[in-house]
Short mmCIF file of C-alpha atoms and ligand atoms in Angstrom, two decimals:
data_model
loop_
_atom_site.label_atom_id
_atom_site.label_comp_id
_atom_site.label_asym_id
_atom_site.label_seq_id
_atom_site.Cartn_x
_atom_site.Cartn_y
_atom_site.Cartn_z
CA MET A 1 99.43 104.49 185.77
CA ARG A 2 97.76 102.03 188.09
CA PRO A 3 94.38 102.92 189.64
CA VAL A 4 94.76 102.68 193.41
CA ILE A 5 92.51 103.12 196.43
CA LEU A 6 94.20 103.57 199.80
CA ASP A 7 92.23 102.22 202.75
CA VAL A 8 93.81 103.91 205.76
CA ASP A 9 93.61 104.75 209.49
CA PRO A 10 96.03 107.71 209.82
CA GLY A 11 98.11 107.20 211.97
CA VAL A 12 101.59 108.58 211.37
CA ASP A 13 102.91 105.86 209.05
CA ASP A 14 99.59 105.91 207.15
CA ALA A 15 100.13 109.65 206.65
CA LEU A 16 103.64 109.00 205.31
CA ALA A 17 102.18 106.30 203.05
CA ILE A 18 99.58 108.76 201.71
CA LEU A 19 102.29 111.34 200.99
CA MET A 20 104.40 108.72 199.23
CA ALA A 21 101.38 107.74 197.12
CA VAL A 22 100.39 111.26 196.09
CA HIS A 23 103.95 111.90 194.94
CA SER A 24 104.16 108.67 192.91
CA PRO A 25 103.46 109.19 189.20
CA GLU A 26 103.00 105.43 188.75
CA MET A 27 99.73 105.70 190.69
CA GLU A 28 96.38 107.06 189.69
CA LEU A 29 95.11 107.66 193.23
CA ILE A 30 91.35 107.36 192.79
CA GLY A 31 90.47 107.83 196.45
CA LEU A 32 91.11 107.29 200.12
CA THR A 33 88.78 105.29 202.31
CA THR A 34 89.09 105.70 206.06
CA VAL A 35 88.52 103.25 208.85
CA SER A 36 88.58 103.24 212.63
CA GLY A 37 91.99 101.98 213.75
CA ASN A 38 94.85 103.86 215.32
CA VAL A 39 92.37 106.53 216.39
CA PRO A 40 88.56 106.82 216.00
CA LEU A 41 87.00 107.14 212.55
CA ASP A 42 86.19 110.88 212.77
CA GLN A 43 89.85 111.51 213.54
CA THR A 44 91.29 109.18 210.86
CA THR A 45 89.01 110.89 208.33
CA GLU A 46 90.00 114.39 209.44
CA ASN A 47 93.66 113.36 209.32
CA ALA A 48 93.31 111.97 205.79
CA LEU A 49 91.72 115.25 204.63
CA LYS A 50 94.44 117.30 206.33
CA VAL A 51 97.27 115.30 204.77
CA LEU A 52 95.75 115.59 201.28
CA GLU A 53 95.33 119.35 201.76
CA LEU A 54 98.95 119.61 202.88
CA ALA A 55 99.95 117.87 199.66
CA GLY A 56 97.64 120.08 197.57
CA ARG A 57 95.64 117.04 196.46
CA THR A 58 92.08 118.00 197.31
CA ASP A 59 91.08 116.38 194.01
CA VAL A 60 91.42 112.97 195.72
CA PRO A 61 88.11 112.07 197.42
CA VAL A 62 88.07 110.81 201.01
CA CYS A 63 85.23 108.44 201.90
CA MET A 64 84.35 107.44 205.45
CA GLY A 65 84.07 103.80 206.33
CA ALA A 66 83.55 101.71 209.42
CA ALA A 67 83.43 103.37 212.83
CA LYS A 68 84.12 100.11 214.66
CA PRO A 69 85.37 96.58 214.03
CA LEU A 70 82.89 93.88 212.91
CA VAL A 71 82.64 92.24 216.33
CA ARG A 72 85.23 93.51 218.80
CA GLN A 73 85.44 96.85 220.54
CA PRO A 74 87.89 99.37 219.03
CA HIS A 75 91.45 99.39 220.32
CA TYR A 76 93.19 102.72 219.73
CA THR A 77 96.95 103.37 219.81
CA TYR A 78 97.29 106.92 221.13
CA GLU A 79 100.56 105.96 222.82
CA VAL A 80 102.14 105.31 219.39
CA HIS A 81 100.46 107.88 217.16
CA GLY A 82 99.65 110.68 219.62
CA PRO A 83 96.30 111.97 220.91
CA GLU A 84 95.08 112.98 217.44
CA GLY A 85 96.91 110.33 215.43
CA LEU A 86 99.46 112.57 213.73
CA GLY A 87 102.11 112.77 216.45
CA ALA A 88 103.09 116.32 217.32
CA ALA A 89 101.95 117.75 213.98
CA ASP A 90 99.44 120.58 214.06
CA LEU A 91 97.92 120.89 210.61
CA PRO A 92 95.13 123.41 209.92
CA ASP A 93 91.55 122.18 210.18
CA PRO A 94 90.51 120.74 206.83
CA GLU A 95 88.49 122.87 204.43
CA THR A 96 87.33 119.88 202.43
CA MET A 97 84.68 117.37 203.49
CA PRO A 98 84.39 113.60 203.18
CA ALA A 99 82.93 112.65 199.81
CA GLY A 100 80.72 109.69 200.68
CA ASP A 101 80.57 106.16 201.98
CA ALA A 102 83.75 104.09 201.80
CA ILE A 103 82.02 100.76 201.22
CA ASP A 104 80.02 102.11 198.26
CA PHE A 105 83.15 103.79 196.93
CA LEU A 106 85.15 100.55 197.04
CA ILE A 107 82.38 98.54 195.36
CA GLU A 108 81.60 101.13 192.68
CA ASN A 109 85.21 101.70 191.70
CA ILE A 110 86.20 98.03 191.63
CA GLU A 111 83.08 97.26 189.56
CA ALA A 112 83.74 100.14 187.19
CA ARG A 113 87.22 98.85 186.34
CA LEU A 114 87.04 95.08 186.70
CA GLY A 115 90.44 93.50 187.37
CA GLU A 116 92.27 96.83 187.37
CA VAL A 117 92.02 98.49 190.76
CA ILE A 118 94.69 97.91 193.41
CA VAL A 119 93.50 98.41 196.98
CA VAL A 120 96.30 99.17 199.43
CA ALA A 121 94.98 98.56 202.95
CA THR A 122 97.03 99.88 205.86
CA GLY A 123 94.51 99.71 208.69
CA PRO A 124 92.10 97.14 210.13
CA LEU A 125 90.29 95.40 207.25
CA THR A 126 86.74 96.31 208.31
CA ASN A 127 85.91 98.33 205.17
CA LEU A 128 87.10 95.60 202.83
CA ALA A 129 85.17 92.96 204.77
CA LEU A 130 81.98 95.05 204.66
CA ALA A 131 82.39 95.56 200.91
CA GLU A 132 82.72 91.79 200.45
CA ALA A 133 79.69 91.15 202.69
CA ARG A 134 77.58 93.72 200.80
CA CYS A 135 78.69 92.55 197.38
CA PRO A 136 80.03 88.96 197.55
CA GLY A 137 82.95 88.37 195.18
CA ILE A 138 83.80 92.05 194.80
CA LEU A 139 87.30 91.76 196.27
CA SER A 140 88.29 89.14 193.74
CA HIS A 141 87.51 91.69 191.03
CA ALA A 142 90.28 93.96 192.28
CA ARG A 143 93.56 93.52 190.50
CA ARG A 144 95.20 92.98 193.86
CA LEU A 145 94.83 93.79 197.54
CA VAL A 146 98.11 94.86 199.10
CA ILE A 147 97.61 94.49 202.84
CA MET A 148 99.83 95.56 205.73
CA GLY A 149 98.90 93.18 208.50
CA GLY A 150 99.62 90.06 210.50
CA VAL A 151 102.80 88.47 211.71
CA LEU A 152 104.05 85.14 210.35
CA HIS A 153 106.27 83.75 213.10
CA GLU A 154 107.91 86.59 215.03
CA PRO A 155 106.48 88.13 218.22
CA GLY A 156 103.54 90.45 217.66
CA ASN A 157 103.52 94.19 218.28
CA ILE A 158 100.22 94.37 220.16
CA SER A 159 100.03 90.95 221.84
CA PRO A 160 102.35 87.92 221.90
CA HIS A 161 101.12 86.59 218.55
CA THR A 162 99.35 89.47 216.85
CA GLU A 163 100.03 92.52 214.74
CA PHE A 164 97.82 95.60 215.32
CA ASN A 165 95.76 95.69 212.09
CA PHE A 166 94.72 92.02 212.29
CA HIS A 167 94.31 92.21 216.06
CA ALA A 168 92.03 95.26 215.84
CA ASP A 169 89.54 93.46 213.58
CA PRO A 170 90.34 89.76 213.33
CA HIS A 171 86.92 88.82 211.92
CA ALA A 172 87.40 91.25 209.05
CA ALA A 173 90.94 90.02 208.44
CA ARG A 174 89.66 86.44 208.26
CA LEU A 175 86.88 87.32 205.84
CA VAL A 176 89.22 89.23 203.53
CA VAL A 177 91.96 86.58 203.57
CA ASN A 178 89.35 83.95 202.67
CA SER A 179 87.61 86.06 200.03
CA GLY A 180 89.53 84.47 197.16
CA ALA A 181 91.04 87.84 196.24
CA ASN A 182 94.56 88.16 194.87
CA ILE A 183 96.44 89.29 197.98
CA ALA A 184 99.97 90.50 198.62
CA LEU A 185 100.69 90.71 202.32
CA VAL A 186 103.21 92.88 204.15
CA PRO A 187 103.54 91.07 207.47
CA LEU A 188 105.32 92.53 210.47
CA GLU A 189 108.50 90.59 209.63
CA ALA A 190 108.84 92.55 206.39
CA ALA A 191 107.96 95.90 207.96
CA ARG A 192 110.46 95.29 210.74
CA GLN A 193 113.27 95.21 208.17
CA LEU A 194 112.43 98.74 207.12
CA TRP A 195 113.75 101.13 209.74
CA LEU A 196 113.96 104.89 209.20
CA GLU A 197 116.80 106.30 211.30
CA GLN A 198 115.88 109.60 212.90
CA ASP A 199 119.23 111.06 211.82
CA LEU A 200 118.64 110.14 208.20
CA LEU A 201 115.25 111.88 208.20
CA LEU A 202 116.72 114.94 209.94
CA GLN A 203 119.54 115.11 207.38
CA ARG A 204 117.00 115.09 204.56
CA LEU A 205 114.92 117.76 206.28
CA ALA A 206 117.87 120.04 207.11
CA GLY A 207 117.47 123.56 205.79
CA ARG A 208 113.84 123.04 204.81
CA GLU A 209 111.13 125.20 206.34
CA ASP A 210 108.26 124.29 204.03
CA ALA A 211 105.00 122.89 205.42
CA LEU A 212 105.67 119.36 204.17
CA ALA A 213 109.08 119.15 205.84
CA LEU A 214 107.77 120.66 209.08
CA PHE A 215 104.93 118.15 209.07
CA CYS A 216 107.28 115.19 208.57
CA ALA A 217 109.49 116.34 211.45
CA ALA A 218 106.59 116.92 213.86
CA ALA A 219 104.44 113.93 212.87
CA THR A 220 107.23 111.41 213.38
CA GLN A 221 108.24 112.68 216.86
CA THR A 222 105.78 110.65 218.94
CA VAL A 223 106.15 107.35 217.12
CA MET A 224 109.94 107.76 217.04
CA ALA A 225 109.99 108.34 220.80
CA PHE A 226 107.82 105.23 221.29
CA GLU A 227 109.86 103.00 218.99
CA THR A 228 113.18 104.33 220.29
CA GLN A 229 112.15 103.24 223.77
CA ARG A 230 110.95 99.86 222.54
CA TYR A 231 113.82 98.98 220.19
CA GLY A 232 116.74 100.99 221.64
CA ARG A 233 117.46 102.84 218.37
CA LYS A 234 116.33 106.30 217.32
CA GLY A 235 113.85 105.95 214.51
CA MET A 236 110.71 104.16 213.39
CA HIS A 237 109.46 101.32 211.21
CA LEU A 238 107.77 102.18 207.93
CA HIS A 239 104.96 99.61 207.97
CA ASP A 240 102.40 101.36 205.80
CA PRO A 241 104.73 103.03 203.27
CA LEU A 242 106.07 99.54 202.51
CA ALA A 243 102.61 98.48 201.34
CA VAL A 244 102.42 101.50 199.03
CA GLY A 245 105.93 100.73 197.78
CA LEU A 246 105.10 97.08 197.12
CA SER A 247 102.04 98.07 195.08
CA ILE A 248 104.12 100.06 192.60
CA PHE A 249 107.57 98.47 192.85
CA PRO A 250 107.04 94.74 193.46
CA GLU A 251 110.74 94.17 192.78
CA LEU A 252 111.56 95.85 196.11
CA CYS A 253 110.40 92.76 198.02
CA LYS A 254 111.07 89.08 197.70
CA VAL A 255 107.77 87.28 198.21
CA GLN A 256 106.86 83.76 199.21
CA PRO A 257 103.47 82.16 198.56
CA LEU A 258 102.03 80.87 201.84
CA TRP A 259 98.68 79.42 202.86
CA ILE A 260 97.30 81.57 205.63
CA ASP A 261 94.19 82.01 207.73
CA VAL A 262 93.36 84.23 210.70
CA GLU A 263 92.24 83.17 214.18
CA PRO A 264 89.18 85.31 214.95
CA ASP A 265 88.31 84.52 218.56
CA GLY A 266 91.08 83.12 220.76
CA GLU A 267 91.39 84.76 224.16
CA LEU A 268 95.14 85.15 223.66
CA THR A 269 95.31 84.75 219.90
CA ALA A 270 92.48 86.74 218.24
CA GLY A 271 94.03 88.15 215.07
CA GLN A 272 96.83 85.62 214.91
CA LEU A 273 97.87 84.74 211.42
CA VAL A 274 97.95 80.96 211.02
CA VAL A 275 100.37 79.67 208.38
CA ASP A 276 99.64 76.17 207.07
CA ARG A 277 102.99 74.64 206.17
CA ARG A 278 101.92 70.99 206.36
CA PRO A 279 103.91 69.23 203.62
CA PHE A 280 101.66 66.18 203.63
CA VAL A 281 98.45 68.07 202.79
CA ILE A 282 97.77 68.99 199.17
CA ASP A 283 97.34 72.68 198.35
CA GLY A 284 93.56 72.95 198.04
CA HIS A 285 93.14 71.37 201.49
CA LEU A 286 95.46 73.67 203.42
CA VAL A 287 93.65 76.21 205.59
CA GLY A 288 92.69 79.65 204.32
CA ASN A 289 93.98 81.10 201.10
CA GLN A 290 97.30 81.25 199.28
CA VAL A 291 98.78 84.71 199.64
CA GLU A 292 102.04 86.26 198.48
CA CYS A 293 103.87 87.31 201.61
CA ALA A 294 106.73 89.81 201.52
CA VAL A 295 109.65 88.14 203.27
CA LYS A 296 112.74 90.13 202.27
CA VAL A 297 112.87 93.87 201.61
CA ASP A 298 115.45 95.73 199.53
CA VAL A 299 115.91 98.26 202.33
CA PRO A 300 118.32 100.74 200.68
CA GLY A 301 116.28 100.62 197.46
CA PHE A 302 113.05 101.23 199.31
CA LEU A 303 114.39 104.02 201.52
CA GLU A 304 115.69 105.87 198.50
CA VAL A 305 112.34 105.80 196.74
CA PHE A 306 110.45 106.54 199.96
CA LEU A 307 112.44 109.61 200.98
CA ASP A 308 112.49 110.92 197.44
CA ARG A 309 108.72 110.61 197.11
CA LEU A 310 107.84 111.70 200.64
CA LEU A 311 109.74 114.97 200.49
CA LYS A 312 109.04 115.99 196.92
C1 BDR B 1 100.25 98.84 211.81
O1 BDR B 1 99.59 99.29 212.98
C2 BDR B 1 99.40 100.68 212.94
O2 BDR B 1 99.64 101.25 214.19
C3 BDR B 1 100.29 101.20 211.87
O3 BDR B 1 99.71 102.33 211.24
C4 BDR B 1 100.42 100.04 210.90
O4 BDR B 1 99.38 100.05 209.95
C5 BDR B 1 101.54 98.16 212.20
O5 BDR B 1 101.28 97.05 213.00
CA1 CA B 2 97.94 101.98 209.66
#
């Protein structure tokens, strides 16, 4: 079993990623850290607690992290994830409470198991950046950071050149990418290959009236309506579950090592991932850090594992 911390901003696809993780025996889920992202921090934290309670996993601590990006103002995505971040789902108020500070939790757990902990980050990277700032070098003591964020060359999903998680806190993304940590990146190009058809989900939910199935049906409604309008097909992309999948089944993605950095400040480009492909510059002098980027996803293989784990 691999020790894993999920750093999340639930968010519908974060919630699906959490459910996939708690039902994956390959993972020792040591905790969730929450960050401001799709919705404000109080709400992402409440949502994380609710989803763990739904799954009967109140043994997994939830620690609260950053309430705002390092420099920029928060940018919420209610239109994608609904007014409370979990679509049309209406889970009971949580009975459990947050267990502490996310930055301390990240530092303490990475330090306690040097080179072992995998951090899967599916929101803005503010918590990871603050951990690195508080304890320089800490991120390179994680076994790996698996990050959903950035877009390599396709159009962005929040601005012409940016993906939401990097756009929401570009200064944090830059700091983490340049931390020297071992990073596997799930850019938007990879996530865009992974489409969950609404009909496929409905087929798998047919005849089920349990709380988990009802949650999956209701939570996905808002994002499916949004993405159906945007892409002309009924369904949604599985950005964040892909990061969880990559952390336990690396064979599900073909990866390519690329030198990347992040533009922190441009008026039109803050959060843009910059790929240095200059063939005439030797490796150590390319910008940023070398990162393994997922470029090709085994979609049927992933969907099988995802649906199996999600609906356990
Ligand atoms: C990312 O943005 C968020 O809205 C999703 O949860 C995902 O982490 C995709 O760009
Ligand atoms: Ca997310």
